[in-house]
mmCIF file of C-alpha atoms in Angstrom:
data_model
loop_
_atom_site.group_PDB
_atom_site.id
_atom_site.type_symbol
_atom_site.label_atom_id
_atom_site.label_comp_id
_atom_site.label_asym_id
_atom_site.label_seq_id
_atom_site.Cartn_x
_atom_site.Cartn_y
_atom_site.Cartn_z
ATOM 1 C CA UNK A 24 -31.827 11.713 57.108
ATOM 2 C CA UNK A 25 -28.311 12.366 55.821
ATOM 3 C CA UNK A 26 -26.753 14.226 52.914
ATOM 4 C CA UNK A 27 -25.233 12.294 50.045
ATOM 5 C CA UNK A 28 -21.610 13.579 49.909
ATOM 6 C CA UNK A 29 -21.588 14.716 46.261
ATOM 7 C CA UNK A 30 -24.953 16.424 46.517
ATOM 8 C CA UNK A 31 -23.848 18.017 49.773
ATOM 9 C CA UNK A 32 -20.856 19.590 48.064
ATOM 10 C CA UNK A 33 -22.981 20.771 45.166
ATOM 11 C CA UNK A 34 -25.656 22.373 47.291
ATOM 12 C CA UNK A 35 -23.171 23.982 49.669
ATOM 13 C CA UNK A 36 -21.340 25.471 46.691
ATOM 14 C CA UNK A 37 -24.629 26.689 45.206
ATOM 15 C CA UNK A 38 -25.473 28.614 48.352
ATOM 16 C CA UNK A 39 -21.958 29.884 48.984
ATOM 17 C CA UNK A 40 -21.345 27.616 51.972
ATOM 18 C CA UNK A 41 -17.874 26.370 52.874
ATOM 19 C CA UNK A 42 -17.271 22.671 52.437
ATOM 20 C CA UNK A 43 -14.832 21.280 54.987
ATOM 21 C CA UNK A 44 -13.539 17.739 55.085
ATOM 22 C CA UNK A 45 -13.770 15.794 58.302
ATOM 23 C CA UNK A 46 -17.233 16.977 59.316
ATOM 24 C CA UNK A 47 -20.672 15.522 58.599
ATOM 25 C CA UNK A 48 -23.911 17.433 58.186
ATOM 26 C CA UNK A 49 -27.294 16.265 59.383
ATOM 27 C CA UNK A 50 -30.594 18.026 58.698
ATOM 28 C CA UNK A 51 -32.945 18.120 61.676
ATOM 29 C CA UNK A 52 -36.539 19.373 62.026
ATOM 30 C CA UNK A 53 -37.384 22.723 63.600
ATOM 31 C CA UNK A 54 -39.209 20.806 66.306
ATOM 32 C CA UNK A 55 -35.810 19.497 67.472
ATOM 33 C CA UNK A 56 -34.535 23.020 68.166
ATOM 34 C CA UNK A 57 -34.839 23.571 71.912
ATOM 35 C CA UNK A 58 -36.894 26.713 72.555
ATOM 36 C CA UNK A 59 -37.608 27.461 68.900
ATOM 37 C CA UNK A 60 -41.285 28.269 69.433
ATOM 38 C CA UNK A 61 -40.499 30.653 72.309
ATOM 39 C CA UNK A 62 -37.997 32.864 70.475
ATOM 40 C CA UNK A 63 -38.620 36.346 69.086
ATOM 41 C CA UNK A 64 -38.295 35.488 65.418
ATOM 42 C CA UNK A 65 -39.214 39.018 64.359
ATOM 43 C CA UNK A 66 -36.122 40.367 66.152
ATOM 44 C CA UNK A 67 -33.973 37.762 64.405
ATOM 45 C CA UNK A 68 -35.479 38.679 61.039
ATOM 46 C CA UNK A 69 -34.642 42.364 61.608
ATOM 47 C CA UNK A 70 -31.042 41.426 62.378
ATOM 48 C CA UNK A 71 -30.917 39.214 59.280
ATOM 49 C CA UNK A 72 -32.137 42.105 57.113
ATOM 50 C CA UNK A 73 -29.206 44.279 58.259
ATOM 51 C CA UNK A 74 -26.688 42.157 56.368
ATOM 52 C CA UNK A 75 -28.533 39.863 53.958
ATOM 53 C CA UNK A 76 -28.299 42.430 51.158
ATOM 54 C CA UNK A 77 -24.517 42.103 51.269
ATOM 55 C CA UNK A 78 -24.512 38.331 50.759
ATOM 56 C CA UNK A 79 -23.490 37.023 47.362
ATOM 57 C CA UNK A 80 -25.551 34.699 45.183
ATOM 58 C CA UNK A 81 -28.966 34.937 43.574
ATOM 59 C CA UNK A 82 -30.534 32.593 46.106
ATOM 60 C CA UNK A 83 -29.483 34.687 49.097
ATOM 61 C CA UNK A 84 -30.619 37.837 47.350
ATOM 62 C CA UNK A 85 -34.018 36.310 46.609
ATOM 63 C CA UNK A 86 -34.423 35.301 50.263
ATOM 64 C CA UNK A 87 -33.340 38.774 51.331
ATOM 65 C CA UNK A 88 -35.953 40.354 49.091
ATOM 66 C CA UNK A 89 -38.652 38.223 50.699
ATOM 67 C CA UNK A 90 -37.385 39.158 54.155
ATOM 68 C CA UNK A 91 -37.795 42.854 53.341
ATOM 69 C CA UNK A 92 -41.456 42.249 52.506
ATOM 70 C CA UNK A 93 -41.980 41.753 56.282
ATOM 71 C CA UNK A 94 -43.443 38.234 56.215
ATOM 72 C CA UNK A 95 -44.553 36.290 59.261
ATOM 73 C CA UNK A 96 -41.076 35.862 60.734
ATOM 74 C CA UNK A 97 -41.303 32.337 62.143
ATOM 75 C CA UNK A 98 -43.011 30.980 59.043
ATOM 76 C CA UNK A 99 -40.408 32.712 56.873
ATOM 77 C CA UNK A 100 -37.552 30.788 58.472
ATOM 78 C CA UNK A 101 -39.490 27.541 58.606
ATOM 79 C CA UNK A 102 -40.509 27.803 54.942
ATOM 80 C CA UNK A 103 -37.221 28.777 53.328
ATOM 81 C CA UNK A 104 -34.566 27.265 55.590
ATOM 82 C CA UNK A 105 -33.468 23.803 56.704
ATOM 83 C CA UNK A 106 -31.715 23.381 60.084
ATOM 84 C CA UNK A 107 -28.403 21.578 59.606
ATOM 85 C CA UNK A 108 -26.246 20.288 62.441
ATOM 86 C CA UNK A 109 -22.528 20.187 61.749
ATOM 87 C CA UNK A 110 -21.241 17.055 63.466
ATOM 88 C CA UNK A 111 -17.597 17.260 64.469
ATOM 89 C CA UNK A 112 -15.224 15.716 66.983
ATOM 90 C CA UNK A 113 -14.250 19.165 68.250
ATOM 91 C CA UNK A 114 -16.059 20.219 71.454
ATOM 92 C CA UNK A 115 -18.443 23.152 71.205
ATOM 93 C CA UNK A 116 -17.443 26.397 72.928
ATOM 94 C CA UNK A 117 -19.445 29.618 73.139
ATOM 95 C CA UNK A 118 -18.044 32.797 74.657
ATOM 96 C CA UNK A 119 -19.121 36.439 74.642
ATOM 97 C CA UNK A 120 -17.822 39.805 73.502
ATOM 98 C CA UNK A 121 -18.981 43.405 73.737
ATOM 99 C CA UNK A 122 -18.263 47.006 72.802
ATOM 100 C CA UNK A 123 -16.291 48.672 75.622
ATOM 101 C CA UNK A 124 -17.059 52.248 76.607
ATOM 102 C CA UNK A 125 -13.971 54.007 77.961
ATOM 103 C CA UNK A 126 -13.290 57.446 79.353
ATOM 104 C CA UNK A 127 -10.585 59.398 77.556
ATOM 105 C CA UNK A 128 -9.339 62.523 75.859
ATOM 106 C CA UNK A 129 -8.434 63.650 72.352
ATOM 107 C CA UNK A 130 -5.324 65.293 73.796
ATOM 108 C CA UNK A 131 -2.750 63.967 76.221
ATOM 109 C CA UNK A 132 -3.175 65.117 79.815
ATOM 110 C CA UNK A 133 -1.735 64.160 83.179
ATOM 111 C CA UNK A 134 -4.606 61.736 83.661
ATOM 112 C CA UNK A 135 -4.982 60.461 80.116
ATOM 113 C CA UNK A 136 -1.502 59.517 78.934
ATOM 114 C CA UNK A 137 -1.758 56.121 77.214
ATOM 115 C CA UNK A 138 -2.344 56.484 73.450
ATOM 116 C CA UNK A 139 -4.741 54.608 71.204
ATOM 117 C CA UNK A 140 -3.023 54.402 67.837
ATOM 118 C CA UNK A 141 -4.202 54.447 64.277
ATOM 119 C CA UNK A 142 -2.695 52.153 61.649
ATOM 120 C CA UNK A 143 0.994 52.728 60.777
ATOM 121 C CA UNK A 144 2.284 52.189 57.233
ATOM 122 C CA UNK A 145 4.293 49.171 58.382
ATOM 123 C CA UNK A 146 1.047 47.374 59.296
ATOM 124 C CA UNK A 147 -0.750 48.455 56.140
ATOM 125 C CA UNK A 148 2.030 46.745 54.179
ATOM 126 C CA UNK A 149 1.013 43.402 55.707
ATOM 127 C CA UNK A 150 2.971 40.655 57.404
ATOM 128 C CA UNK A 151 4.142 40.436 60.999
ATOM 129 C CA UNK A 152 5.444 43.624 62.620
ATOM 130 C CA UNK A 153 6.861 44.540 66.039
ATOM 131 C CA UNK A 154 5.510 43.066 69.291
ATOM 132 C CA UNK A 155 3.397 44.935 71.841
ATOM 133 C CA UNK A 156 6.465 45.338 74.054
ATOM 134 C CA UNK A 157 8.471 46.812 71.168
ATOM 135 C CA UNK A 158 5.697 49.230 70.226
ATOM 136 C CA UNK A 159 4.942 50.523 73.722
ATOM 137 C CA UNK A 160 8.220 50.240 75.625
ATOM 138 C CA UNK A 161 10.314 51.661 72.785
ATOM 139 C CA UNK A 162 7.604 54.192 71.827
ATOM 140 C CA UNK A 163 7.976 53.284 68.164
ATOM 141 C CA UNK A 164 4.929 55.307 67.107
ATOM 142 C CA UNK A 165 5.492 58.395 69.230
ATOM 143 C CA UNK A 166 5.517 61.653 67.278
ATOM 144 C CA UNK A 167 4.136 60.178 64.068
ATOM 145 C CA UNK A 168 0.677 61.729 64.428
ATOM 146 C CA UNK A 169 -1.052 58.365 64.784
ATOM 147 C CA UNK A 170 -2.593 59.053 68.194
ATOM 148 C CA UNK A 171 -6.389 58.956 67.971
ATOM 149 C CA UNK A 172 -7.019 59.496 71.684
ATOM 150 C CA UNK A 173 -5.585 58.863 75.149
ATOM 151 C CA UNK A 174 -6.884 56.818 78.113
ATOM 152 C CA UNK A 175 -5.758 56.506 81.738
ATOM 153 C CA UNK A 176 -5.134 52.774 82.037
ATOM 154 C CA UNK A 177 -3.040 50.600 79.682
ATOM 155 C CA UNK A 178 -5.367 47.686 80.502
ATOM 156 C CA UNK A 179 -8.228 49.659 78.939
ATOM 157 C CA UNK A 180 -6.329 49.629 75.640
ATOM 158 C CA UNK A 181 -5.574 45.936 76.062
ATOM 159 C CA UNK A 182 -9.248 44.976 76.423
ATOM 160 C CA UNK A 183 -10.324 47.435 73.747
ATOM 161 C CA UNK A 184 -7.962 45.585 71.435
ATOM 162 C CA UNK A 185 -9.383 42.207 72.448
ATOM 163 C CA UNK A 186 -12.909 43.360 71.544
ATOM 164 C CA UNK A 187 -11.738 45.101 68.362
ATOM 165 C CA UNK A 188 -13.977 48.159 68.696
ATOM 166 C CA UNK A 189 -15.356 50.512 71.327
ATOM 167 C CA UNK A 190 -16.635 53.921 72.320
ATOM 168 C CA UNK A 191 -14.644 56.643 74.010
ATOM 169 C CA UNK A 192 -16.508 59.079 76.238
ATOM 170 C CA UNK A 193 -14.777 62.456 76.324
ATOM 171 C CA UNK A 194 -14.715 64.951 79.177
ATOM 172 C CA UNK A 195 -17.381 67.136 77.563
ATOM 173 C CA UNK A 196 -19.808 64.216 77.505
ATOM 174 C CA UNK A 197 -19.548 63.492 73.786
ATOM 175 C CA UNK A 198 -18.407 60.162 72.443
ATOM 176 C CA UNK A 199 -16.369 58.933 69.507
ATOM 177 C CA UNK A 200 -16.429 55.434 68.096
ATOM 178 C CA UNK A 201 -13.360 53.348 67.351
ATOM 179 C CA UNK A 202 -13.264 50.492 64.877
ATOM 180 C CA UNK A 203 -10.697 47.842 64.059
ATOM 181 C CA UNK A 204 -7.969 49.129 61.769
ATOM 182 C CA UNK A 205 -5.382 46.364 61.645
ATOM 183 C CA UNK A 206 -2.954 44.334 63.735
ATOM 184 C CA UNK A 207 0.742 43.589 64.031
ATOM 185 C CA UNK A 208 0.108 39.975 63.014
ATOM 186 C CA UNK A 209 1.175 38.311 66.264
ATOM 187 C CA UNK A 210 -0.987 35.655 67.912
ATOM 188 C CA UNK A 211 -3.042 36.758 70.919
ATOM 189 C CA UNK A 212 -1.936 35.412 74.299
ATOM 190 C CA UNK A 213 -4.207 35.666 77.346
ATOM 191 C CA UNK A 214 -2.672 37.349 80.408
ATOM 192 C CA UNK A 215 -5.075 35.943 83.016
ATOM 193 C CA UNK A 216 -2.911 32.826 83.548
ATOM 194 C CA UNK A 217 0.059 35.090 84.350
ATOM 195 C CA UNK A 218 -1.868 36.741 87.161
ATOM 196 C CA UNK A 219 -2.924 33.343 88.474
ATOM 197 C CA UNK A 220 0.707 32.202 88.390
ATOM 198 C CA UNK A 221 1.731 35.293 90.369
ATOM 199 C CA UNK A 222 -0.918 34.502 92.954
ATOM 200 C CA UNK A 223 -2.671 37.810 92.308
ATOM 201 C CA UNK A 224 -5.941 36.136 91.295
ATOM 202 C CA UNK A 225 -7.465 32.715 91.662
ATOM 203 C CA UNK A 226 -8.400 31.043 88.402
ATOM 204 C CA UNK A 227 -12.128 31.542 88.994
ATOM 205 C CA UNK A 228 -11.538 35.257 89.712
ATOM 206 C CA UNK A 229 -10.013 36.131 86.355
ATOM 207 C CA UNK A 230 -12.162 38.710 84.552
ATOM 208 C CA UNK A 231 -11.659 41.868 82.549
ATOM 209 C CA UNK A 232 -12.777 44.085 85.448
ATOM 210 C CA UNK A 233 -10.428 42.416 87.944
ATOM 211 C CA UNK A 234 -7.466 42.663 85.583
ATOM 212 C CA UNK A 235 -8.165 46.328 84.757
ATOM 213 C CA UNK A 236 -8.400 47.213 88.445
ATOM 214 C CA UNK A 237 -5.209 45.351 89.325
ATOM 215 C CA UNK A 238 -3.249 46.984 86.510
ATOM 216 C CA UNK A 239 -4.556 50.414 87.574
ATOM 217 C CA UNK A 240 -3.258 49.788 91.096
ATOM 218 C CA UNK A 241 0.035 48.238 89.924
ATOM 219 C CA UNK A 242 0.897 50.138 86.756
ATOM 220 C CA UNK A 243 4.559 49.174 86.442
ATOM 221 C CA UNK A 244 4.066 45.458 87.099
ATOM 222 C CA UNK A 245 0.786 45.506 85.213
ATOM 223 C CA UNK A 246 2.475 46.899 82.126
ATOM 224 C CA UNK A 247 4.962 44.029 82.216
ATOM 225 C CA UNK A 248 2.104 41.537 82.384
ATOM 226 C CA UNK A 249 0.321 43.172 79.456
ATOM 227 C CA UNK A 250 3.517 43.034 77.380
ATOM 228 C CA UNK A 251 3.466 39.242 77.637
ATOM 229 C CA UNK A 252 0.759 39.349 74.970
ATOM 230 C CA UNK A 253 2.662 40.203 71.752
ATOM 231 C CA UNK A 254 -0.472 40.956 69.706
ATOM 232 C CA UNK A 255 -1.360 44.604 69.091
ATOM 233 C CA UNK A 256 -4.462 46.065 67.419
ATOM 234 C CA UNK A 257 -4.701 49.465 65.749
ATOM 235 C CA UNK A 258 -7.887 51.488 65.369
ATOM 236 C CA UNK A 259 -9.703 53.967 63.176
ATOM 237 C CA UNK A 260 -12.369 56.507 63.977
ATOM 238 C CA UNK A 261 -15.852 55.501 62.855
ATOM 239 C CA UNK A 262 -17.906 58.660 62.483
ATOM 240 C CA UNK A 263 -20.679 57.415 60.191
ATOM 241 C CA UNK A 264 -22.430 55.000 62.587
ATOM 242 C CA UNK A 265 -25.282 56.494 64.665
ATOM 243 C CA UNK A 266 -24.877 56.303 68.425
ATOM 244 C CA UNK A 267 -27.958 54.110 68.821
ATOM 245 C CA UNK A 268 -26.524 51.465 66.487
ATOM 246 C CA UNK A 269 -24.041 48.754 67.352
ATOM 247 C CA UNK A 270 -20.406 48.715 66.239
ATOM 248 C CA UNK A 271 -19.446 47.555 62.773
ATOM 249 C CA UNK A 272 -18.676 43.870 62.374
ATOM 250 C CA UNK A 273 -16.856 41.856 59.742
ATOM 251 C CA UNK A 274 -19.619 42.598 57.225
ATOM 252 C CA UNK A 275 -19.156 46.343 57.823
ATOM 253 C CA UNK A 276 -22.669 46.604 59.256
ATOM 254 C CA UNK A 277 -23.806 47.349 62.797
ATOM 255 C CA UNK A 278 -24.008 44.408 65.178
ATOM 256 C CA UNK A 279 -27.224 43.621 67.026
ATOM 257 C CA UNK A 280 -27.148 42.935 70.765
ATOM 258 C CA UNK A 281 -27.799 39.251 71.550
ATOM 259 C CA UNK A 282 -28.593 38.533 67.900
ATOM 260 C CA UNK A 283 -25.127 38.815 66.310
ATOM 261 C CA UNK A 284 -22.813 35.838 66.407
ATOM 262 C CA UNK A 285 -19.089 35.869 65.573
ATOM 263 C CA UNK A 286 -18.182 32.667 63.729
ATOM 264 C CA UNK A 287 -15.399 30.992 61.787
ATOM 265 C CA UNK A 288 -16.046 31.859 58.110
ATOM 266 C CA UNK A 289 -14.253 28.677 57.072
ATOM 267 C CA UNK A 290 -17.323 26.805 58.287
ATOM 268 C CA UNK A 291 -20.166 29.337 58.328
ATOM 269 C CA UNK A 292 -21.210 31.803 55.642
ATOM 270 C CA UNK A 293 -21.342 35.343 56.984
ATOM 271 C CA UNK A 294 -24.927 36.591 57.085
ATOM 272 C CA UNK A 295 -26.413 33.131 57.633
ATOM 273 C CA UNK A 296 -29.037 32.531 60.363
ATOM 274 C CA UNK A 297 -27.775 30.268 63.153
ATOM 275 C CA UNK A 298 -29.795 28.572 65.869
ATOM 276 C CA UNK A 299 -27.772 28.722 69.095
ATOM 277 C CA UNK A 300 -28.293 26.445 72.075
ATOM 278 C CA UNK A 301 -25.843 27.602 74.750
ATOM 279 C CA UNK A 302 -25.806 25.904 78.133
ATOM 280 C CA UNK A 303 -24.239 27.039 81.402
ATOM 281 C CA UNK A 304 -25.688 29.025 84.292
ATOM 282 C CA UNK A 305 -27.161 31.543 81.812
ATOM 283 C CA UNK A 306 -28.535 29.360 79.002
ATOM 284 C CA UNK A 307 -29.369 30.996 75.704
ATOM 285 C CA UNK A 308 -31.562 29.418 73.039
ATOM 286 C CA UNK A 309 -32.243 31.825 70.205
ATOM 287 C CA UNK A 310 -31.917 32.567 66.520
ATOM 288 C CA UNK A 311 -28.704 34.455 65.808
ATOM 289 C CA UNK A 312 -27.135 35.884 62.652
ATOM 290 C CA UNK A 313 -23.503 35.162 61.725
ATOM 291 C CA UNK A 314 -22.330 38.739 61.175
ATOM 292 C CA UNK A 315 -18.842 38.852 62.644
ATOM 293 C CA UNK A 316 -15.563 36.986 63.030
ATOM 294 C CA UNK A 317 -12.745 36.871 65.580
ATOM 295 C CA UNK A 318 -9.166 35.621 65.660
ATOM 296 C CA UNK A 319 -9.978 33.261 68.557
ATOM 297 C CA UNK A 320 -13.117 31.911 66.857
ATOM 298 C CA UNK A 321 -12.044 28.764 65.040
ATOM 299 C CA UNK A 322 -13.999 25.620 64.239
ATOM 300 C CA UNK A 323 -17.527 24.621 63.210
ATOM 301 C CA UNK A 324 -18.940 24.661 66.771
ATOM 302 C CA UNK A 325 -17.144 27.769 68.064
ATOM 303 C CA UNK A 326 -18.828 31.181 68.318
ATOM 304 C CA UNK A 327 -18.889 34.472 70.205
ATOM 305 C CA UNK A 328 -22.170 36.100 71.312
ATOM 306 C CA UNK A 329 -22.313 39.903 71.034
ATOM 307 C CA UNK A 330 -23.679 41.269 74.319
ATOM 308 C CA UNK A 331 -23.890 44.984 73.473
ATOM 309 C CA UNK A 332 -22.156 48.125 74.736
ATOM 310 C CA UNK A 333 -20.823 49.163 78.124
ATOM 311 C CA UNK A 334 -19.768 47.691 81.451
ATOM 312 C CA UNK A 335 -22.838 45.519 82.081
ATOM 313 C CA UNK A 336 -22.471 43.960 78.640
ATOM 314 C CA UNK A 337 -18.806 43.401 79.449
ATOM 315 C CA UNK A 338 -19.641 41.598 82.684
ATOM 316 C CA UNK A 339 -22.148 39.328 80.914
ATOM 317 C CA UNK A 340 -19.684 38.612 78.102
ATOM 318 C CA UNK A 341 -16.907 37.846 80.569
ATOM 319 C CA UNK A 342 -19.058 35.298 82.375
ATOM 320 C CA UNK A 343 -19.851 33.413 79.172
ATOM 321 C CA UNK A 344 -17.835 30.276 78.496
ATOM 322 C CA UNK A 345 -20.223 27.428 77.818
ATOM 323 C CA UNK A 346 -20.847 24.386 75.706
ATOM 324 C CA UNK A 347 -23.919 23.536 73.626
ATOM 325 C CA UNK A 348 -24.502 23.414 69.902
ATOM 326 C CA UNK A 349 -25.183 25.702 66.981
ATOM 327 C CA UNK A 350 -27.230 24.726 63.968
ATOM 328 C CA UNK A 351 -27.002 26.306 60.523
ATOM 329 C CA UNK A 352 -30.218 27.496 58.911
ATOM 330 C CA UNK A 353 -29.470 26.797 55.288
ATOM 331 C CA UNK A 354 -31.693 28.047 52.442
ATOM 332 C CA UNK A 355 -33.225 25.117 50.587
ATOM 333 C CA UNK A 356 -36.168 25.805 48.216
ATOM 334 C CA UNK A 357 -36.233 23.241 45.434
ATOM 335 C CA UNK A 358 -32.748 21.985 46.247
ATOM 336 C CA UNK A 359 -33.977 20.349 49.435
ATOM 337 C CA UNK A 360 -35.760 17.596 47.505
ATOM 338 C CA UNK A 361 -32.527 16.838 45.653
ATOM 339 C CA UNK A 362 -30.195 16.549 48.606
ATOM 340 C CA UNK A 363 -32.180 14.921 51.380
ATOM 341 C CA UNK A 364 -32.126 11.146 51.569
ATOM 342 C CA UNK A 365 -35.182 9.698 53.282
#
């Protein structure tokens, strides 16, 4: 079965789906989804309900209303959705991300002396601003009251910025949550290859934990390495999200561990259910919800799995770099009969 091109465009527009030239779309049966019958569809439905109310279009809202009536979860997806495989020449790549939990202070101390900054007016104005080296080496933001908190390792800030959000555990045991506020507009550049080039790490040894430890032990040289990435992210305090909920994603709703997927919104509608088949040494076949985005997530078969909060989630996310496929679950109802060619 294939989609007729004109009907494909019409139905994708009707459901708010991006239409991108150069790719083809093939509907496949649920029976072709590896591991479909073994998944926890109820957990996926709960994650879907977190953000479906924010999706635009009468059709999505109708499906969301049905979801909130707590139907049989597997039958719900099988009745109202059609799996669609986006066929592209680009190779599939699935990685992981998480919410870091750092130790820090709301005031500068001898131990905690590297600031996490809020958003300066220059960034709010838009466009490309100063590089990471300019901001940190020249202390461009010092004394402007933008410091949210301080941490003890500049690499902690670096990886907090890569993830885009995190929690900061203070000395009294309380925590505050930090969310993405904005960026300086420069393109992210990985620093792992620089450490490999220096001979500090072998290529297979590069991980967030190894880099953080090396920078902690070599602060001056480590700072120089970190400055090779010109991108810089600013944060904001998020005080209205309960501690037992995940961080806010691109839809401004809490992410769900191992159910939230960060996608490229040029190809995938935010809020849409996605069937993920990720290979590698830790395969993952499960129903995910496209609830987030990321600057490194580009293409129709590119996604980031949210692994949760803390160091163990960070280890699992860091080990994830696999191929596979992801399949859109597109709402169909009566439109299915119009667009499928038998």
